mmCIF file of C-alpha atoms in Angstrom:
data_model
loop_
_atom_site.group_PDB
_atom_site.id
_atom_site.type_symbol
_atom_site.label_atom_id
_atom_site.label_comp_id
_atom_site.label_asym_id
_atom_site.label_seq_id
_atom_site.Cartn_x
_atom_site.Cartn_y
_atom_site.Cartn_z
ATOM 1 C CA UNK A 1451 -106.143 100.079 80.329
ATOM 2 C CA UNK A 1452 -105.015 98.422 83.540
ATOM 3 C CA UNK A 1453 -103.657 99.984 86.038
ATOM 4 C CA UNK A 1454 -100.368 98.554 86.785
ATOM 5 C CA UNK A 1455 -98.877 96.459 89.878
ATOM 6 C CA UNK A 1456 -97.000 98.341 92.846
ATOM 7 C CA UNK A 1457 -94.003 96.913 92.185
ATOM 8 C CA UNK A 1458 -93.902 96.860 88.393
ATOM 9 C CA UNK A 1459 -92.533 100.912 87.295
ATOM 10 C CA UNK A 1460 -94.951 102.491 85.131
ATOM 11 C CA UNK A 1461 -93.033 103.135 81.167
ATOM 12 C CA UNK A 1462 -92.424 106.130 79.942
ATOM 13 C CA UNK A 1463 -93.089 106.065 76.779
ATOM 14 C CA UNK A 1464 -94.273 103.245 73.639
ATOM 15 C CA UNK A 1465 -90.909 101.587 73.721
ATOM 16 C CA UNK A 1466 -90.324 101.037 77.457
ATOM 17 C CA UNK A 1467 -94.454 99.845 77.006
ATOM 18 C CA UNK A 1468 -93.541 97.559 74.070
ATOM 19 C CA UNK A 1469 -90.283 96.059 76.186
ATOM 20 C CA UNK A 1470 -92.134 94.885 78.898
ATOM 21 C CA UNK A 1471 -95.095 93.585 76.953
ATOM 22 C CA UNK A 1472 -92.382 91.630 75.206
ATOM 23 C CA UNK A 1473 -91.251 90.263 78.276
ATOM 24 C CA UNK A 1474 -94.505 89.730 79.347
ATOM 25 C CA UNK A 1475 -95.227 87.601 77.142
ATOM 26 C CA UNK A 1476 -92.249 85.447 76.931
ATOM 27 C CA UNK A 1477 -93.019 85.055 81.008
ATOM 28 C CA UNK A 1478 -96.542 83.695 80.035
ATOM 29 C CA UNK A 1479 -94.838 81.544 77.097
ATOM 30 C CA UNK A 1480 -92.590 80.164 79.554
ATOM 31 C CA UNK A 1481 -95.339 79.367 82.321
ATOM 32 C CA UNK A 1482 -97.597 77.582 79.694
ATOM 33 C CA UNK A 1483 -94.859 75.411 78.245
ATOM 34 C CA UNK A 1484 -93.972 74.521 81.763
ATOM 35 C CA UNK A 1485 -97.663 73.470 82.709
ATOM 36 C CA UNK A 1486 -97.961 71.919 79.172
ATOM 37 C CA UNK A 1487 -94.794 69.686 80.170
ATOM 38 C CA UNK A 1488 -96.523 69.071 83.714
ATOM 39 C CA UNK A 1489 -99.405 67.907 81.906
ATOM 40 C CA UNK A 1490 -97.976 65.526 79.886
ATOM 41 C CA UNK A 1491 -98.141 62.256 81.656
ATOM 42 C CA UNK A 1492 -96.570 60.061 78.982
ATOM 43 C CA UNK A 1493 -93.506 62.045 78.552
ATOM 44 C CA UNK A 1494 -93.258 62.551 81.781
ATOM 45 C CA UNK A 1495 -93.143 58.714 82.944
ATOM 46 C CA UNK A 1496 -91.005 58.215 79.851
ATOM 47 C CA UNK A 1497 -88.688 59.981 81.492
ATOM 48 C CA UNK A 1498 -88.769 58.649 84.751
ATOM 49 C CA UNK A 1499 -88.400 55.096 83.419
ATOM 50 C CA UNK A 1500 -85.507 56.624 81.750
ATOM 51 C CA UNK A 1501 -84.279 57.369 85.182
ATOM 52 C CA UNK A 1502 -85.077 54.061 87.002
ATOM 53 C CA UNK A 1503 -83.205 52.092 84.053
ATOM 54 C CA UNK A 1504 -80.764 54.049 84.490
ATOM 55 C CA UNK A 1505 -80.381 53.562 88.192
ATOM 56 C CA UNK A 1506 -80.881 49.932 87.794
ATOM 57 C CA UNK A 1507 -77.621 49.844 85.592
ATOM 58 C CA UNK A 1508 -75.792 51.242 87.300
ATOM 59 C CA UNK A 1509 -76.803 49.440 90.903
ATOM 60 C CA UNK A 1510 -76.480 45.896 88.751
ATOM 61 C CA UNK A 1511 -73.021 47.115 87.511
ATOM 62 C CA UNK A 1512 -71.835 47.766 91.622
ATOM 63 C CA UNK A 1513 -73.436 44.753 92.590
ATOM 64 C CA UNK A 1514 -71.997 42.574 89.347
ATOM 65 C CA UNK A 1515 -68.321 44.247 91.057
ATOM 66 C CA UNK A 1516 -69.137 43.422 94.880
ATOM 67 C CA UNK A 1517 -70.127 39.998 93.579
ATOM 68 C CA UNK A 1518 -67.027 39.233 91.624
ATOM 69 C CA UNK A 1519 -64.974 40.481 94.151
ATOM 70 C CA UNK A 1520 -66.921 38.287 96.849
ATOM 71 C CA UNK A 1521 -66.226 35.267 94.497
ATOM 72 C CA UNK A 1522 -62.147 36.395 93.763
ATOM 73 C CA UNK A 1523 -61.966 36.278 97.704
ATOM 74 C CA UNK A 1524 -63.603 33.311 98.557
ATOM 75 C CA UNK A 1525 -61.511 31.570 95.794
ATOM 76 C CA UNK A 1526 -58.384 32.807 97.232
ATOM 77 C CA UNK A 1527 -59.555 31.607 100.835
ATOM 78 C CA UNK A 1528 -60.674 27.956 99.583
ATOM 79 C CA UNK A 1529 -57.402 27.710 97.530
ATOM 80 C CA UNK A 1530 -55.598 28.723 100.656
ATOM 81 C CA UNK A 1531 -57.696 25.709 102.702
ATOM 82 C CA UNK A 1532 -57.601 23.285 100.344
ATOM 83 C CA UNK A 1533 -55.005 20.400 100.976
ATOM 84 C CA UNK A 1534 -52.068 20.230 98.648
ATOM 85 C CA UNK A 1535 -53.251 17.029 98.153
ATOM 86 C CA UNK A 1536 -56.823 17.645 96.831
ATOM 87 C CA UNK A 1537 -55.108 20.374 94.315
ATOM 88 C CA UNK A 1538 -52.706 17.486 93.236
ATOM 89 C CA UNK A 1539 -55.228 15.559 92.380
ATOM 90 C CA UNK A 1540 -57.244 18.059 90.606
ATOM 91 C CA UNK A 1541 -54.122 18.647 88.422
ATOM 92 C CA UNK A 1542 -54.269 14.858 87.112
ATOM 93 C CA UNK A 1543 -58.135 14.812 87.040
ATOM 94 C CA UNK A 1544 -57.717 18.097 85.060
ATOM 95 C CA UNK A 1545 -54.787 16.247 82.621
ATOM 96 C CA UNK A 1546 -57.179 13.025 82.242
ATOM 97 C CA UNK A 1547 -60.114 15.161 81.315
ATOM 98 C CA UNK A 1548 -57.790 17.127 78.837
ATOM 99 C CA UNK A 1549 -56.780 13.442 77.024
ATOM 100 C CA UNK A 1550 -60.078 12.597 77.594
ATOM 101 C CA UNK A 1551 -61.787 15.396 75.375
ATOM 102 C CA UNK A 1552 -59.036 15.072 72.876
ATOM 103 C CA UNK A 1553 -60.011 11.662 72.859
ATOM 104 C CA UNK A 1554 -63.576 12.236 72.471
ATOM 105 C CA UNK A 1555 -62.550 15.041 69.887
ATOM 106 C CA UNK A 1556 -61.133 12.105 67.763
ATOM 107 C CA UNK A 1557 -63.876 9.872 68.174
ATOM 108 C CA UNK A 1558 -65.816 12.927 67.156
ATOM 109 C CA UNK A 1559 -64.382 13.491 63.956
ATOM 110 C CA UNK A 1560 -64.802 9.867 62.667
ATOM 111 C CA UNK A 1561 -68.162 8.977 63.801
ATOM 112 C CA UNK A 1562 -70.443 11.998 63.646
ATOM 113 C CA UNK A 1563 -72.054 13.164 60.730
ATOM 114 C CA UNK A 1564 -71.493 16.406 59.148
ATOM 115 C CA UNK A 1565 -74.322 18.730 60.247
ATOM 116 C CA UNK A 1566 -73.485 17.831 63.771
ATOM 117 C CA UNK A 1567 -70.107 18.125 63.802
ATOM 118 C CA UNK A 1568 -70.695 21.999 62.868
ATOM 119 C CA UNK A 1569 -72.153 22.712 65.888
ATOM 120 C CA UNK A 1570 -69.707 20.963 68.013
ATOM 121 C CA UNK A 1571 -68.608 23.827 70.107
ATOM 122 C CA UNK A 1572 -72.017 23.539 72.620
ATOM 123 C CA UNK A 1573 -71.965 20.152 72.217
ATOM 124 C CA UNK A 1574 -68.324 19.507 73.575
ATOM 125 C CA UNK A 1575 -68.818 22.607 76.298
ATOM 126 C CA UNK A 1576 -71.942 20.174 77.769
ATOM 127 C CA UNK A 1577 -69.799 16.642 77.309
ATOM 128 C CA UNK A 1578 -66.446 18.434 79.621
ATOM 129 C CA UNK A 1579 -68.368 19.937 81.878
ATOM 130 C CA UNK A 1580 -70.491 16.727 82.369
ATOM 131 C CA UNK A 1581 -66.997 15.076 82.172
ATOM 132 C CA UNK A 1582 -66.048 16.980 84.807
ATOM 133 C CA UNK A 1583 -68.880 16.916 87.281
ATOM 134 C CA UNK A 1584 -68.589 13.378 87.271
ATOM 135 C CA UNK A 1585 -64.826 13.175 87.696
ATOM 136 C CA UNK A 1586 -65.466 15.556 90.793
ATOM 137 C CA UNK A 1587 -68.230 13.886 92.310
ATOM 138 C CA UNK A 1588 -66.324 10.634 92.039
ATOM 139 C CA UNK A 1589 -63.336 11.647 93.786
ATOM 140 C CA UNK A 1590 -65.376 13.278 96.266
ATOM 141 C CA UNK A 1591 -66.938 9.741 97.202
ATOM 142 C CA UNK A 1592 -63.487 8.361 97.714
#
């Protein structure tokens, strides 16, 4: 038998013996599941790529919120700047590009065949804002 360390007490009798060979061993169980989980590479950078994800959603979410706010303000600084004028006329450009896409929506309805008119949706998003880019870029070269 061993002899035992300074500062463990020696046991009195089987039981006190049996405790701390009990605990001994769920010490030693612990200190090889811990080195077994340090050894483990995969898990391990599973779980740090876990981590950075994590991170990166939430940094993308505070950035996503800095940005729109960033946007809200500069909107609220260009509509303050922007003659009464200019928003006039983007009222009536807005109106004649309303008529104009109901127009178009008409025209739509008679001319194109069936298959294409059920995917209209994308196809009128592209025509208005195409619509619109050029009714912007025109005014802008008055």
């Amino acid at each position: 038998m061993t002899q035992p360390h300074d500062d463990e007490p020696v046991a009195a009798d089987t039981d006190d013996l049996r405790e701390q060979v009990e605990q001994t061993r769920h010490e030693l169980g612990e200190t090889v599941q811990a080195l077994a989980d340090k050894a483990d590479v995969k898990a391990r950078a599973q779980e740090k790529a876990a981590t950075i994800k994590e991170q990166t959603t939430a940094k993308t979410a505070e950035l996503t919120g800095q940005a729109k706010a960033k946007v809200s303000e500069a909107s609220e600084v260009l509509q303050e700047k922007v003659p009464d004028a200019v928003k006039e006329k983007a009222v009536v450009a807005a109106g004649q590009l309303k008529a104009k896409a109901s127009q178009a929506e008409q025209v739509w309805q008679d001319k194109a065949p069936e298959p294409v008119r059920n995917n209209r949706t994308p196809l009128f998003a592209a025509g208005a804002a195409l619509l619109a880019v050029y009714v912007l870029l025109r005014r802008k070269k008055k």
